[in-house]
Amino acid sequence: ILLANLGTPDAPTPGAVKRYLRQFLSDKRVVDTSRLLWWPLLRGVILPIRSPRVAKLYQSVWMEEGSPLMVYSRRQQQALAARLPDTPVALGMSYGSPSLASAVDDLLAQGVEHIVVLPLYPQYSTTTTASIEDVVVKQADGLQITSIEDYPTDPQWVAAVADSIRNW
């Protein structure tokens, strides 16, 4: 099983945020604009201005163990692996690390012949779910891949979200 999430910077610093935003905002599925117009704007304006601002926001939510998104994604990976001890469970991020490619490589190294891709967000979007599929299909060339594209109305998902709200 490949759990996939959007990604997060490696640290709440302007440099790490800049690397993350560069990778994220360079994806044609995220920003579908002429590269001739987009690259100068991204590299000359957006990254230099946004990276320090966004880094401060990350600093305000950063946990001792790291980025909240990474911390909770890892916990989900570990919980699923504990429930399915005979099934390899990897975590990959569309942007940042661990990358989707490295997560697929990890599964391949374990001899996996079929990968089930489970995005950790329930809605389908070409900017998220489709970009995951792009990487996984390329990296897992020839393997059987099953992608769970969306599940926002799945009764078990709805019940789990409702329970988490009630317990909050």
XYZ file of C-alpha atoms in Angstrom, residues 7-168:
162
model
C 3.943 17.193 0.952
C 5.610 19.573 3.312
C 8.917 21.355 3.661
C 11.671 19.512 5.526
C 12.029 22.393 7.979
C 10.239 25.646 8.837
C 13.006 27.738 7.287
C 12.904 30.044 4.258
C 15.355 27.809 2.362
C 13.398 24.603 2.952
C 10.100 26.318 2.181
C 11.573 27.773 -1.001
C 12.683 24.295 -2.175
C 9.244 22.887 -1.384
C 7.321 25.718 -3.070
C 9.605 25.566 -6.130
C 8.848 21.879 -6.593
C 5.122 22.284 -5.880
C 4.581 25.368 -8.041
C 6.657 23.954 -10.902
C 4.227 21.082 -11.449
C 2.227 21.710 -14.629
C -0.781 20.065 -13.011
C -0.694 22.694 -10.242
C 0.058 25.786 -12.353
C -1.092 25.413 -15.940
C 0.463 28.555 -17.359
C 3.015 29.186 -20.051
C 6.449 28.392 -18.635
C 7.802 31.511 -20.372
C 5.523 33.640 -18.189
C 5.506 31.472 -15.078
C 9.239 30.778 -14.480
C 10.319 34.429 -14.173
C 7.347 35.212 -11.943
C 7.925 32.152 -9.767
C 11.678 32.550 -9.399
C 11.892 36.338 -9.401
C 8.859 37.312 -7.328
C 6.902 34.506 -5.691
C 9.684 32.385 -4.190
C 11.773 35.253 -2.788
C 8.745 36.984 -1.233
C 6.562 34.039 -0.160
C 9.229 31.701 1.239
C 10.112 33.802 4.323
C 6.435 34.570 5.011
C 5.337 30.963 4.661
C 8.296 29.781 6.770
C 7.017 31.925 9.667
C 3.593 30.298 9.333
C 5.172 26.837 9.399
C 7.191 27.827 12.479
C 3.941 28.648 14.284
C 2.548 25.109 13.818
C 5.745 23.020 13.667
C 5.764 20.162 16.138
C 8.724 18.722 18.037
C 8.654 15.709 15.673
C 8.363 17.884 12.554
C 5.702 19.204 10.240
C 2.180 18.331 11.423
C 1.342 16.891 7.999
C 4.374 14.612 8.115
C 3.849 13.640 11.751
C 0.226 12.631 11.219
C 0.930 10.968 7.855
C 3.654 8.847 9.477
C 1.301 7.928 12.300
C -1.294 6.805 9.755
C 1.345 4.758 7.936
C 2.447 3.098 11.167
C -1.133 2.399 12.277
C -2.029 0.822 8.926
C 1.171 -1.248 8.916
C 0.322 -2.493 12.414
C -3.165 -3.540 11.250
C -1.782 -5.235 8.136
C 1.495 -6.795 9.341
C 1.967 -8.899 6.190
C 1.466 -5.965 3.816
C 4.209 -3.430 3.105
C 2.970 0.136 3.695
C 4.981 3.070 2.375
C 4.452 6.818 2.599
C 5.297 9.174 -0.225
C 4.798 12.879 -0.779
C 4.024 14.487 -4.111
C 6.376 17.332 -3.185
C 9.183 17.148 -0.656
C 10.369 14.009 1.061
C 9.954 11.176 1.265
C 9.127 11.425 -2.414
C 6.570 9.247 -4.118
C 9.355 7.831 -6.281
C 11.386 6.778 -3.234
C 8.289 5.242 -1.627
C 7.612 3.198 -4.783
C 11.271 2.148 -4.849
C 10.937 1.052 -1.215
C 7.941 -1.127 -2.102
C 9.732 -2.551 -5.140
C 12.726 -3.450 -2.967
C 10.336 -5.472 -0.805
C 9.253 -7.507 -3.836
C 5.815 -5.961 -4.231
C 4.070 -6.803 -7.511
C 0.849 -4.857 -6.968
C 0.600 -1.375 -5.468
C -2.589 0.083 -4.052
C -2.305 3.871 -4.049
C -4.300 5.615 -1.319
C -4.167 9.412 -1.312
C -4.615 10.781 2.209
C -7.251 13.244 1.029
C -10.695 12.039 -0.008
C -11.439 14.257 -3.009
C -10.165 13.705 -6.543
C -8.331 16.532 -8.245
C -6.003 16.621 -11.216
C -3.676 18.830 -9.149
C -3.368 16.219 -6.416
C -4.571 12.714 -7.239
C -3.629 12.787 -10.918
C -0.151 14.108 -10.153
C 0.342 11.135 -7.799
C -0.690 8.743 -10.544
C 1.761 10.378 -12.974
C 4.701 9.606 -10.692
C 3.592 6.150 -9.555
C 2.856 4.863 -13.058
C 6.248 6.074 -14.278
C 8.188 4.746 -11.277
C 6.385 1.400 -11.009
C 6.701 0.674 -14.712
C 4.946 -2.576 -15.506
C 3.545 -3.295 -12.041
C -0.142 -3.658 -11.374
C -1.434 -0.440 -9.806
C -4.809 0.166 -8.227
C -5.550 3.797 -7.442
C -8.219 4.820 -4.996
C -9.137 8.090 -6.628
C -11.735 9.438 -4.246
C -13.838 8.459 -1.268
C -15.610 11.538 0.162
C -18.997 9.807 0.253
C -17.808 6.387 1.392
C -19.947 5.515 4.454
C -16.943 4.406 6.515
C -15.060 7.618 5.694
C -18.075 9.761 6.574
C -18.553 7.838 9.850
C -14.865 8.220 10.756
C -14.950 11.969 10.119
C -18.197 12.328 12.061
C -16.696 10.378 14.983
C -13.578 12.527 14.985
C -15.724 15.661 15.114
C -17.862 14.282 17.931
C -14.752 13.299 19.890
C -13.157 16.694 19.434
